[in-house]
PDB file of C-alpha atoms and ligand atoms in Angstrom:
ATOM      1  CA  MET A   1      15.191  50.407  13.442  1.00  0.00           C
ATOM      2  CA  THR A   2      12.456  47.906  12.653  1.00  0.00           C
ATOM      3  CA  TRP A   3      13.066  45.210  10.109  1.00  0.00           C
ATOM      4  CA  THR A   4      10.763  44.896   7.145  1.00  0.00           C
ATOM      5  CA  ILE A   5      10.238  41.298   6.083  1.00  0.00           C
ATOM      6  CA  THR A   6       8.729  40.901   2.630  1.00  0.00           C
ATOM      7  CA  PRO A   7       8.022  37.349   1.484  1.00  0.00           C
ATOM      8  CA  GLN A   8       8.795  37.285  -2.238  1.00  0.00           C
ATOM      9  CA  HIS A   9       8.235  33.630  -2.976  1.00  0.00           C
ATOM     10  CA  PRO A  10       6.876  30.584  -1.078  1.00  0.00           C
ATOM     11  CA  PHE A  11      10.247  30.072   0.623  1.00  0.00           C
ATOM     12  CA  SER A  12      12.193  33.303   0.330  1.00  0.00           C
ATOM     13  CA  ALA A  13      11.867  36.767   1.823  1.00  0.00           C
ATOM     14  CA  ARG A  14      13.638  40.135   1.644  1.00  0.00           C
ATOM     15  CA  VAL A  15      14.796  41.655   4.899  1.00  0.00           C
ATOM     16  CA  GLU A  16      15.283  45.428   5.009  1.00  0.00           C
ATOM     17  CA  GLY A  17      16.038  47.906   7.777  1.00  0.00           C
ATOM     18  CA  ILE A  18      18.963  45.917   9.164  1.00  0.00           C
ATOM     19  CA  ASP A  19      22.667  46.745   8.892  1.00  0.00           C
ATOM     20  CA  LEU A  20      24.640  43.516   8.952  1.00  0.00           C
ATOM     21  CA  ARG A  21      27.827  45.383   9.964  1.00  0.00           C
ATOM     22  CA  THR A  22      26.361  45.931  13.420  1.00  0.00           C
ATOM     23  CA  PRO A  23      26.745  43.051  15.918  1.00  0.00           C
ATOM     24  CA  LEU A  24      23.451  41.263  16.522  1.00  0.00           C
ATOM     25  CA  THR A  25      21.909  40.757  19.936  1.00  0.00           C
ATOM     26  CA  PRO A  26      21.101  37.139  20.899  1.00  0.00           C
ATOM     27  CA  ALA A  27      17.414  37.954  20.340  1.00  0.00           C
ATOM     28  CA  GLU A  28      18.182  39.196  16.823  1.00  0.00           C
ATOM     29  CA  VAL A  29      20.184  36.064  16.050  1.00  0.00           C
ATOM     30  CA  GLN A  30      17.216  33.978  17.162  1.00  0.00           C
ATOM     31  CA  ARG A  31      14.874  36.060  15.069  1.00  0.00           C
ATOM     32  CA  ILE A  32      16.961  35.465  11.950  1.00  0.00           C
ATOM     33  CA  GLU A  33      17.154  31.725  12.710  1.00  0.00           C
ATOM     34  CA  THR A  34      13.378  31.621  13.068  1.00  0.00           C
ATOM     35  CA  LEU A  35      12.974  33.477   9.773  1.00  0.00           C
ATOM     36  CA  MET A  36      15.338  30.951   8.193  1.00  0.00           C
ATOM     37  CA  ASP A  37      13.133  28.094   9.450  1.00  0.00           C
ATOM     38  CA  THR A  38      10.202  29.623   7.623  1.00  0.00           C
ATOM     39  CA  HIS A  39      11.830  30.996   4.505  1.00  0.00           C
ATOM     40  CA  ALA A  40      15.067  29.001   3.983  1.00  0.00           C
ATOM     41  CA  VAL A  41      16.361  31.828   1.748  1.00  0.00           C
ATOM     42  CA  LEU A  42      16.686  35.405   3.025  1.00  0.00           C
ATOM     43  CA  VAL A  43      17.809  38.324   0.865  1.00  0.00           C
ATOM     44  CA  PHE A  44      19.384  41.312   2.617  1.00  0.00           C
ATOM     45  CA  PRO A  45      19.771  44.002  -0.044  1.00  0.00           C
ATOM     46  CA  GLY A  46      22.146  46.962   0.097  1.00  0.00           C
ATOM     47  CA  GLN A  47      24.736  45.604   2.540  1.00  0.00           C
ATOM     48  CA  GLN A  48      28.199  47.172   2.287  1.00  0.00           C
ATOM     49  CA  LEU A  49      30.263  44.505   4.006  1.00  0.00           C
ATOM     50  CA  ASP A  50      34.019  44.138   4.006  1.00  0.00           C
ATOM     51  CA  GLN A  51      35.570  40.698   4.550  1.00  0.00           C
ATOM     52  CA  HIS A  52      35.873  41.153   8.278  1.00  0.00           C
ATOM     53  CA  GLN A  53      32.264  42.309   8.667  1.00  0.00           C
ATOM     54  CA  GLN A  54      30.960  39.401   6.616  1.00  0.00           C
ATOM     55  CA  ILE A  55      32.934  36.911   8.738  1.00  0.00           C
ATOM     56  CA  ASN A  56      31.667  38.530  11.932  1.00  0.00           C
ATOM     57  CA  TYR A  57      28.063  38.384  10.738  1.00  0.00           C
ATOM     58  CA  ALA A  58      28.432  34.676   9.872  1.00  0.00           C
ATOM     59  CA  LYS A  59      30.000  33.826  13.247  1.00  0.00           C
ATOM     60  CA  HIS A  60      26.747  34.738  14.999  1.00  0.00           C
ATOM     61  CA  PHE A  61      25.318  31.477  13.660  1.00  0.00           C
ATOM     62  CA  GLY A  62      28.019  28.937  14.502  1.00  0.00           C
ATOM     63  CA  PRO A  63      31.555  27.798  13.710  1.00  0.00           C
ATOM     64  CA  LEU A  64      32.685  28.525  10.158  1.00  0.00           C
ATOM     65  CA  ASP A  65      33.076  25.881   7.466  1.00  0.00           C
ATOM     66  CA  LEU A  66      36.130  25.639   5.206  1.00  0.00           C
ATOM     67  CA  GLY A  67      34.514  23.550   2.456  1.00  0.00           C
ATOM     68  CA  LEU A  68      36.838  22.596  -0.372  1.00  0.00           C
ATOM     69  CA  ARG A  69      39.654  24.837   0.852  1.00  0.00           C
ATOM     70  CA  LYS A  70      40.614  21.861   3.001  1.00  0.00           C
ATOM     71  CA  LEU A  71      41.483  20.110  -0.239  1.00  0.00           C
ATOM     72  CA  LYS A  72      42.944  22.820  -2.374  1.00  0.00           C
ATOM     73  CA  GLY A  73      45.417  25.077  -0.624  1.00  0.00           C
ATOM     74  CA  GLY A  74      46.892  27.418  -3.195  1.00  0.00           C
ATOM     75  CA  PRO A  75      46.741  31.186  -3.360  1.00  0.00           C
ATOM     76  CA  HIS A  76      43.723  32.838  -1.772  1.00  0.00           C
ATOM     77  CA  ARG A  77      42.710  36.454  -2.324  1.00  0.00           C
ATOM     78  CA  PHE A  78      41.113  36.978   1.060  1.00  0.00           C
ATOM     79  CA  ASP A  79      42.278  37.570   4.608  1.00  0.00           C
ATOM     80  CA  TYR A  80      40.188  34.630   5.816  1.00  0.00           C
ATOM     81  CA  ALA A  81      40.453  31.020   4.643  1.00  0.00           C
ATOM     82  CA  GLU A  82      36.799  30.712   5.740  1.00  0.00           C
ATOM     83  CA  LEU A  83      35.680  33.199   3.097  1.00  0.00           C
ATOM     84  CA  ALA A  84      35.049  31.296  -0.139  1.00  0.00           C
ATOM     85  CA  ASP A  85      36.009  33.130  -3.305  1.00  0.00           C
ATOM     86  CA  ILE A  86      32.981  32.611  -5.548  1.00  0.00           C
ATOM     87  CA  SER A  87      34.442  34.418  -8.526  1.00  0.00           C
ATOM     88  CA  ASN A  88      36.203  33.972 -11.826  1.00  0.00           C
ATOM     89  CA  VAL A  89      39.113  36.098 -10.615  1.00  0.00           C
ATOM     90  CA  LYS A  90      42.666  34.813 -10.051  1.00  0.00           C
ATOM     91  CA  ALA A  91      44.852  35.555  -7.033  1.00  0.00           C
ATOM     92  CA  ASP A  92      46.497  38.386  -9.032  1.00  0.00           C
ATOM     93  CA  GLY A  93      43.120  40.109  -9.462  1.00  0.00           C
ATOM     94  CA  GLN A  94      42.735  39.368 -13.193  1.00  0.00           C
ATOM     95  CA  VAL A  95      39.769  37.505 -14.693  1.00  0.00           C
ATOM     96  CA  ALA A  96      40.793  33.845 -15.047  1.00  0.00           C
ATOM     97  CA  GLU A  97      41.274  32.289 -18.475  1.00  0.00           C
ATOM     98  CA  ARG A  98      38.681  29.617 -19.295  1.00  0.00           C
ATOM     99  CA  GLU A  99      41.331  26.895 -18.909  1.00  0.00           C
ATOM    100  CA  HIS A 100      42.300  28.095 -15.422  1.00  0.00           C
ATOM    101  CA  GLY A 101      41.780  25.485 -12.681  1.00  0.00           C
ATOM    102  CA  LYS A 102      39.436  27.817 -10.830  1.00  0.00           C
ATOM    103  CA  ILE A 103      36.850  27.906 -13.590  1.00  0.00           C
ATOM    104  CA  VAL A 104      35.811  24.287 -13.135  1.00  0.00           C
ATOM    105  CA  GLY A 105      34.595  25.279  -9.661  1.00  0.00           C
ATOM    106  CA  ASN A 106      32.444  28.000 -11.209  1.00  0.00           C
ATOM    107  CA  VAL A 107      30.981  25.494 -13.644  1.00  0.00           C
ATOM    108  CA  ALA A 108      30.450  22.853 -10.933  1.00  0.00           C
ATOM    109  CA  ASN A 109      28.458  25.429  -8.963  1.00  0.00           C
ATOM    110  CA  GLN A 110      25.973  25.401 -11.840  1.00  0.00           C
ATOM    111  CA  LEU A 111      24.908  21.879 -10.820  1.00  0.00           C
ATOM    112  CA  TRP A 112      22.187  21.689  -8.125  1.00  0.00           C
ATOM    113  CA  HIS A 113      23.882  21.173  -4.773  1.00  0.00           C
ATOM    114  CA  SER A 114      23.871  21.766  -1.058  1.00  0.00           C
ATOM    115  CA  ASP A 115      27.158  23.286   0.147  1.00  0.00           C
ATOM    116  CA  SER A 116      29.484  20.819   1.901  1.00  0.00           C
ATOM    117  CA  SER A 117      26.871  18.046   2.127  1.00  0.00           C
ATOM    118  CA  PHE A 118      29.837  15.733   1.466  1.00  0.00           C
ATOM    119  CA  GLN A 119      31.319  16.159   4.925  1.00  0.00           C
ATOM    120  CA  ARG A 120      30.490  15.801   8.620  1.00  0.00           C
ATOM    121  CA  PRO A 121      29.712  18.244  10.026  1.00  0.00           C
ATOM    122  CA  ARG A 122      28.009  19.581   6.924  1.00  0.00           C
ATOM    123  CA  ALA A 123      27.140  23.179   6.140  1.00  0.00           C
ATOM    124  CA  LYS A 124      24.127  24.822   7.723  1.00  0.00           C
ATOM    125  CA  TYR A 125      23.862  28.441   6.541  1.00  0.00           C
ATOM    126  CA  SER A 126      25.649  29.913   3.538  1.00  0.00           C
ATOM    127  CA  MET A 127      25.893  33.706   3.301  1.00  0.00           C
ATOM    128  CA  LEU A 128      26.836  34.918  -0.156  1.00  0.00           C
ATOM    129  CA  HIS A 129      27.601  38.571  -0.773  1.00  0.00           C
ATOM    130  CA  ALA A 130      27.672  40.175  -4.224  1.00  0.00           C
ATOM    131  CA  VAL A 131      30.645  42.450  -4.934  1.00  0.00           C
ATOM    132  CA  VAL A 132      30.758  42.587  -8.766  1.00  0.00           C
ATOM    133  CA  THR A 133      27.972  41.256 -10.998  1.00  0.00           C
ATOM    134  CA  PRO A 134      28.050  40.650 -14.759  1.00  0.00           C
ATOM    135  CA  ALA A 135      25.783  42.568 -17.153  1.00  0.00           C
ATOM    136  CA  PHE A 136      23.677  39.496 -17.674  1.00  0.00           C
ATOM    137  CA  GLY A 137      23.439  35.967 -16.481  1.00  0.00           C
ATOM    138  CA  GLY A 138      25.008  34.777 -13.254  1.00  0.00           C
ATOM    139  CA  ASP A 139      21.731  34.486 -11.331  1.00  0.00           C
ATOM    140  CA  THR A 140      21.503  31.908  -8.554  1.00  0.00           C
ATOM    141  CA  GLU A 141      18.562  29.532  -8.219  1.00  0.00           C
ATOM    142  CA  PHE A 142      17.288  27.881  -5.052  1.00  0.00           C
ATOM    143  CA  ALA A 143      14.925  24.923  -4.662  1.00  0.00           C
ATOM    144  CA  ASP A 144      13.175  23.977  -1.431  1.00  0.00           C
ATOM    145  CA  LEU A 145      13.786  20.360  -0.374  1.00  0.00           C
ATOM    146  CA  ARG A 146      10.909  20.527   2.112  1.00  0.00           C
ATOM    147  CA  LEU A 147       8.431  21.362  -0.646  1.00  0.00           C
ATOM    148  CA  ALA A 148      10.040  18.518  -2.589  1.00  0.00           C
ATOM    149  CA  TRP A 149       9.179  16.113   0.238  1.00  0.00           C
ATOM    150  CA  ASP A 150       5.679  17.534   0.737  1.00  0.00           C
ATOM    151  CA  HIS A 151       4.880  17.034  -2.954  1.00  0.00           C
ATOM    152  CA  LEU A 152       6.215  13.517  -3.354  1.00  0.00           C
ATOM    153  CA  PRO A 153       3.366  11.105  -4.006  1.00  0.00           C
ATOM    154  CA  ASP A 154       2.568   8.794  -1.056  1.00  0.00           C
ATOM    155  CA  TRP A 155       3.990   5.722  -2.734  1.00  0.00           C
ATOM    156  CA  GLN A 156       7.296   7.486  -3.278  1.00  0.00           C
ATOM    157  CA  GLN A 157       7.429   8.860   0.243  1.00  0.00           C
ATOM    158  CA  ARG A 158       7.155   5.239   1.351  1.00  0.00           C
ATOM    159  CA  GLN A 159       9.805   4.197  -1.182  1.00  0.00           C
ATOM    160  CA  VAL A 160      12.445   6.643   0.023  1.00  0.00           C
ATOM    161  CA  GLN A 161      11.723   6.826   3.762  1.00  0.00           C
ATOM    162  CA  GLY A 162      14.555   5.042   5.586  1.00  0.00           C
ATOM    163  CA  LEU A 163      16.972   5.124   2.619  1.00  0.00           C
ATOM    164  CA  ARG A 164      20.385   6.733   2.842  1.00  0.00           C
ATOM    165  CA  ALA A 165      22.550   8.415   0.225  1.00  0.00           C
ATOM    166  CA  VAL A 166      26.316   8.617  -0.187  1.00  0.00           C
ATOM    167  CA  HIS A 167      27.638  12.166  -0.742  1.00  0.00           C
ATOM    168  CA  TYR A 168      31.057  12.563  -2.329  1.00  0.00           C
ATOM    169  CA  ALA A 169      32.820  15.880  -2.889  1.00  0.00           C
ATOM    170  CA  LEU A 170      34.429  14.970  -6.190  1.00  0.00           C
ATOM    171  CA  HIS A 171      31.401  13.347  -7.827  1.00  0.00           C
ATOM    172  CA  SER A 172      30.349  16.618  -9.488  1.00  0.00           C
ATOM    173  CA  ARG A 173      33.940  17.293 -10.581  1.00  0.00           C
ATOM    174  CA  PHE A 174      34.247  13.842 -12.137  1.00  0.00           C
ATOM    175  CA  LEU A 175      30.967  14.459 -13.981  1.00  0.00           C
ATOM    176  CA  LEU A 176      32.572  17.517 -15.544  1.00  0.00           C
ATOM    177  CA  GLY A 177      35.740  15.648 -16.532  1.00  0.00           C
ATOM    178  CA  ASP A 178      37.823  17.207 -13.746  1.00  0.00           C
ATOM    179  CA  THR A 179      39.583  14.053 -12.607  1.00  0.00           C
ATOM    180  CA  ALA A 180      43.191  15.081 -11.932  1.00  0.00           C
ATOM    181  CA  TYR A 181      43.284  14.577  -8.167  1.00  0.00           C
ATOM    182  CA  THR A 182      46.033  12.845  -6.195  1.00  0.00           C
ATOM    183  CA  ASP A 183      45.196   9.895  -3.946  1.00  0.00           C
ATOM    184  CA  GLU A 184      45.949  12.130  -1.009  1.00  0.00           C
ATOM    185  CA  GLN A 185      43.348  14.663  -2.175  1.00  0.00           C
ATOM    186  CA  LYS A 186      40.805  11.922  -2.848  1.00  0.00           C
ATOM    187  CA  ASN A 187      41.358  10.487   0.625  1.00  0.00           C
ATOM    188  CA  THR A 188      41.118  13.846   2.361  1.00  0.00           C
ATOM    189  CA  LEU A 189      37.479  14.000   1.423  1.00  0.00           C
ATOM    190  CA  GLN A 190      35.982  10.651   2.348  1.00  0.00           C
ATOM    191  CA  ALA A 191      32.412  10.112   1.223  1.00  0.00           C
ATOM    192  CA  VAL A 192      29.742  10.428   3.909  1.00  0.00           C
ATOM    193  CA  GLU A 193      26.202   9.092   4.213  1.00  0.00           C
ATOM    194  CA  TRP A 194      23.087  11.005   5.191  1.00  0.00           C
ATOM    195  CA  PRO A 195      19.489   9.883   5.466  1.00  0.00           C
ATOM    196  CA  LEU A 196      17.616  10.764   2.292  1.00  0.00           C
ATOM    197  CA  VAL A 197      14.660  11.987   4.301  1.00  0.00           C
ATOM    198  CA  GLN A 198      15.344  14.122   7.342  1.00  0.00           C
ATOM    199  CA  THR A 199      13.229  15.981   9.840  1.00  0.00           C
ATOM    200  CA  ASP A 200      14.442  19.442  10.750  1.00  0.00           C
ATOM    201  CA  PRO A 201      14.701  19.576  14.551  1.00  0.00           C
ATOM    202  CA  ARG A 202      13.724  23.279  14.567  1.00  0.00           C
ATOM    203  CA  SER A 203      10.819  23.450  12.138  1.00  0.00           C
ATOM    204  CA  GLY A 204       9.709  19.812  12.354  1.00  0.00           C
ATOM    205  CA  ARG A 205       9.484  19.713   8.549  1.00  0.00           C
ATOM    206  CA  LYS A 206      10.798  16.840   6.485  1.00  0.00           C
ATOM    207  CA  ALA A 207      13.224  17.453   3.642  1.00  0.00           C
ATOM    208  CA  LEU A 208      14.352  15.316   0.726  1.00  0.00           C
ATOM    209  CA  TYR A 209      18.117  15.689   1.057  1.00  0.00           C
ATOM    210  CA  VAL A 210      19.389  15.241  -2.514  1.00  0.00           C
ATOM    211  CA  GLY A 211      21.796  17.124  -4.777  1.00  0.00           C
ATOM    212  CA  VAL A 212      24.675  16.566  -7.150  1.00  0.00           C
ATOM    213  CA  HIS A 213      26.996  15.392  -4.370  1.00  0.00           C
ATOM    214  CA  THR A 214      24.817  12.284  -3.902  1.00  0.00           C
ATOM    215  CA  CYS A 215      26.147   9.385  -5.936  1.00  0.00           C
ATOM    216  CA  GLU A 216      24.957   6.111  -4.435  1.00  0.00           C
ATOM    217  CA  ILE A 217      22.203   4.528  -2.351  1.00  0.00           C
ATOM    218  CA  PRO A 218      23.517   1.757  -0.084  1.00  0.00           C
ATOM    219  CA  GLY A 219      21.598  -1.464  -0.716  1.00  0.00           C
ATOM    220  CA  MET A 220      20.813  -0.606  -4.346  1.00  0.00           C
ATOM    221  CA  THR A 221      22.863  -1.218  -7.452  1.00  0.00           C
ATOM    222  CA  LEU A 222      24.850   1.804  -8.568  1.00  0.00           C
ATOM    223  CA  ALA A 223      22.614   2.174 -11.607  1.00  0.00           C
ATOM    224  CA  GLU A 224      19.314   1.956  -9.742  1.00  0.00           C
ATOM    225  CA  GLY A 225      20.482   4.208  -6.907  1.00  0.00           C
ATOM    226  CA  ARG A 226      21.852   6.860  -9.227  1.00  0.00           C
ATOM    227  CA  MET A 227      18.722   6.836 -11.358  1.00  0.00           C
ATOM    228  CA  LEU A 228      16.554   7.269  -8.264  1.00  0.00           C
ATOM    229  CA  LEU A 229      18.746  10.147  -7.031  1.00  0.00           C
ATOM    230  CA  MET A 230      18.558  11.855 -10.419  1.00  0.00           C
ATOM    231  CA  ASP A 231      14.776  11.409 -10.502  1.00  0.00           C
ATOM    232  CA  LEU A 232      14.388  12.822  -6.998  1.00  0.00           C
ATOM    233  CA  LEU A 233      16.584  15.805  -7.821  1.00  0.00           C
ATOM    234  CA  GLU A 234      14.559  16.455 -10.952  1.00  0.00           C
ATOM    235  CA  HIS A 235      11.389  16.351  -8.857  1.00  0.00           C
ATOM    236  CA  ALA A 236      12.909  18.686  -6.226  1.00  0.00           C
ATOM    237  CA  THR A 237      13.974  21.282  -8.765  1.00  0.00           C
ATOM    238  CA  GLN A 238      10.826  21.634 -10.830  1.00  0.00           C
ATOM    239  CA  ARG A 239      10.025  25.254 -11.616  1.00  0.00           C
ATOM    240  CA  GLU A 240       7.284  25.665  -9.006  1.00  0.00           C
ATOM    241  CA  PHE A 241       9.789  24.945  -6.240  1.00  0.00           C
ATOM    242  CA  VAL A 242      12.492  27.302  -7.533  1.00  0.00           C
ATOM    243  CA  TYR A 243      13.346  30.862  -6.528  1.00  0.00           C
ATOM    244  CA  ARG A 244      15.680  32.623  -8.967  1.00  0.00           C
ATOM    245  CA  HIS A 245      17.791  35.402  -7.499  1.00  0.00           C
ATOM    246  CA  ARG A 246      18.950  38.193  -9.805  1.00  0.00           C
ATOM    247  CA  TRP A 247      21.929  39.708  -8.005  1.00  0.00           C
ATOM    248  CA  ALA A 248      22.438  43.388  -7.269  1.00  0.00           C
ATOM    249  CA  VAL A 249      25.764  44.542  -5.843  1.00  0.00           C
ATOM    250  CA  GLY A 250      25.450  44.656  -2.048  1.00  0.00           C
ATOM    251  CA  ASP A 251      22.969  41.778  -1.773  1.00  0.00           C
ATOM    252  CA  LEU A 252      23.703  39.258   0.917  1.00  0.00           C
ATOM    253  CA  VAL A 253      21.714  36.068   0.404  1.00  0.00           C
ATOM    254  CA  MET A 254      21.560  33.603   3.265  1.00  0.00           C
ATOM    255  CA  TRP A 255      20.257  30.056   2.757  1.00  0.00           C
ATOM    256  CA  ASP A 256      19.812  26.887   4.735  1.00  0.00           C
ATOM    257  CA  ASN A 257      21.769  24.072   3.087  1.00  0.00           C
ATOM    258  CA  THR A 258      19.822  21.399   4.950  1.00  0.00           C
ATOM    259  CA  ALA A 259      16.523  22.665   3.500  1.00  0.00           C
ATOM    260  CA  THR A 260      17.496  23.800  -0.006  1.00  0.00           C
ATOM    261  CA  VAL A 261      19.716  23.123  -2.996  1.00  0.00           C
ATOM    262  CA  HIS A 262      21.042  25.866  -5.231  1.00  0.00           C
ATOM    263  CA  ARG A 263      22.931  26.390  -8.466  1.00  0.00           C
ATOM    264  CA  GLY A 264      24.590  29.233 -10.317  1.00  0.00           C
ATOM    265  CA  ARG A 265      23.306  30.078 -13.779  1.00  0.00           C
ATOM    266  CA  TRP A 266      25.261  30.728 -16.926  1.00  0.00           C
ATOM    267  CA  TYR A 267      27.220  33.911 -17.392  1.00  0.00           C
ATOM    268  CA  ASP A 268      29.928  34.972 -19.798  1.00  0.00           C
ATOM    269  CA  LEU A 269      33.053  33.712 -18.049  1.00  0.00           C
ATOM    270  CA  SER A 270      35.171  36.445 -19.612  1.00  0.00           C
ATOM    271  CA  GLU A 271      33.171  39.018 -17.651  1.00  0.00           C
ATOM    272  CA  ARG A 272      34.073  39.653 -14.021  1.00  0.00           C
ATOM    273  CA  ARG A 273      31.748  38.165 -11.379  1.00  0.00           C
ATOM    274  CA  GLU A 274      32.747  38.346  -7.740  1.00  0.00           C
ATOM    275  CA  LEU A 275      30.875  37.030  -4.753  1.00  0.00           C
ATOM    276  CA  ARG A 276      32.133  36.003  -1.322  1.00  0.00           C
ATOM    277  CA  ARG A 277      30.660  33.260   0.778  1.00  0.00           C
ATOM    278  CA  ALA A 278      30.880  32.595   4.502  1.00  0.00           C
ATOM    279  CA  THR A 279      29.339  29.345   5.696  1.00  0.00           C
ATOM    280  CA  THR A 280      28.540  27.877   9.086  1.00  0.00           C
ATOM    281  CA  GLU A 281      28.878  24.279  10.148  1.00  0.00           C
ATOM    282  CA  GLU A 282      25.791  22.549  11.423  1.00  0.00           C
ATOM    283  CA  VAL A 283      25.873  22.070  15.195  1.00  0.00           C
ATOM    284  CA  LEU A 284      23.711  19.221  16.461  1.00  0.00           C
ATOM    285  CA  THR A 285      22.641  18.171  19.923  1.00  0.00           C
ATOM    286  CA  SER A 286      23.256  14.475  20.563  1.00  0.00           C
ATOM    287  CA  PRO A 287      19.644  13.320  19.869  1.00  0.00           C
ATOM    288  CA  GLU A 288      19.702  15.317  16.624  1.00  0.00           C
ATOM    289  CA  ALA A 289      23.058  13.784  15.685  1.00  0.00           C
ATOM    290  CA  ALA A 290      21.701  10.315  16.459  1.00  0.00           C
ATOM    291  CA  ALA A 291      18.737  10.919  14.126  1.00  0.00           C
ATOM    292  CA  LEU A 292      21.150  11.786  11.318  1.00  0.00           C
ATOM    293  CA  ALA A 293      23.789   9.127  12.096  1.00  0.00           C
TER     294      ALA A 293
HETATM  295  C1  LIG B   1      27.922  29.078  -3.727  1.00  0.00           C
HETATM  296  C2  LIG B   1      27.352  28.778  -5.062  1.00  0.00           C
HETATM  297  C3  LIG B   1      26.443  29.760  -7.053  1.00  0.00           C
HETATM  298  C4  LIG B   1      26.638  31.031  -7.797  1.00  0.00           C
HETATM  299  O1  LIG B   1      28.336  30.221  -3.509  1.00  0.00           O
HETATM  300  O2  LIG B   1      27.937  28.174  -2.895  1.00  0.00           O
HETATM  301  O3  LIG B   1      27.065  27.647  -5.349  1.00  0.00           O
HETATM  302  O4  LIG B   1      25.667  31.489  -8.409  1.00  0.00           O
HETATM  303  N1  LIG B   1      27.170  29.824  -5.863  1.00  0.00           N
HETATM  304  O5  LIG B   1      27.747  31.550  -7.771  1.00  0.00           O
HETATM  305 MN1  LIG B   2      27.200  26.385  -3.496  1.00  0.00          MN
END
């Protein structure tokens, strides 16, 4: 069957005529990677994937990322630790109370971020599949960090070129008042640094790699660095650079975390919302790794 690719926004496209349950040929994997270089966000509507099928689809693109499950063991509803439970549902299947520890993760996802940018290796592709959607709200927004770079004024491109940013997993949690972590948990997730401006080895495009996990710019005072990071994130997420996805059950949305940031939007937390995310780790050749060191 031929795939129909319909660009729906400057950096996102719908892909139809593909069944993600079927193993991909190497040529098909390459085709999707090439589409990802162009679009950064791909929407595959109408996919009926079980956990196993979603994991198998994701594995075509690299080793799977565990994200924050490294930090928080605890009960998990799924057969795979690598499948992130993006829902407001407890292990017993009931909708979580607002005070439940899980809800802070839902709220933190409403801050602009790139998945697992706080670790090495970081996340490359996230693949989020909608299982239950609320009556309203609960959209997900994406902003293109390459457009953000392209539209920075020259003086600011010069200002930020060569700078680095510190990414820390708990920064967004601390912002939301979620501070009850043991020293062991805090140490499990050491902060990492990434260049603020990076060139994608595949597309050759530069991206402004910011998001809520960034908390410091080495060489600047905390105040000046944080202000600059907030300014850059505000620039990157202006409306013209944002694609808003309204979920339908069965959608699988795949995005490139090195080229975009995303955030969940408000929904009534007492209503059930269930999505499942599989995520790949970025795999770099040694020259690519050296450029990002
Ligand atoms: C994610 C995420 C936002 C949302 O799955 O990584 O940030 O809308 N989701 O649930
Ligand atoms: Mn996320």
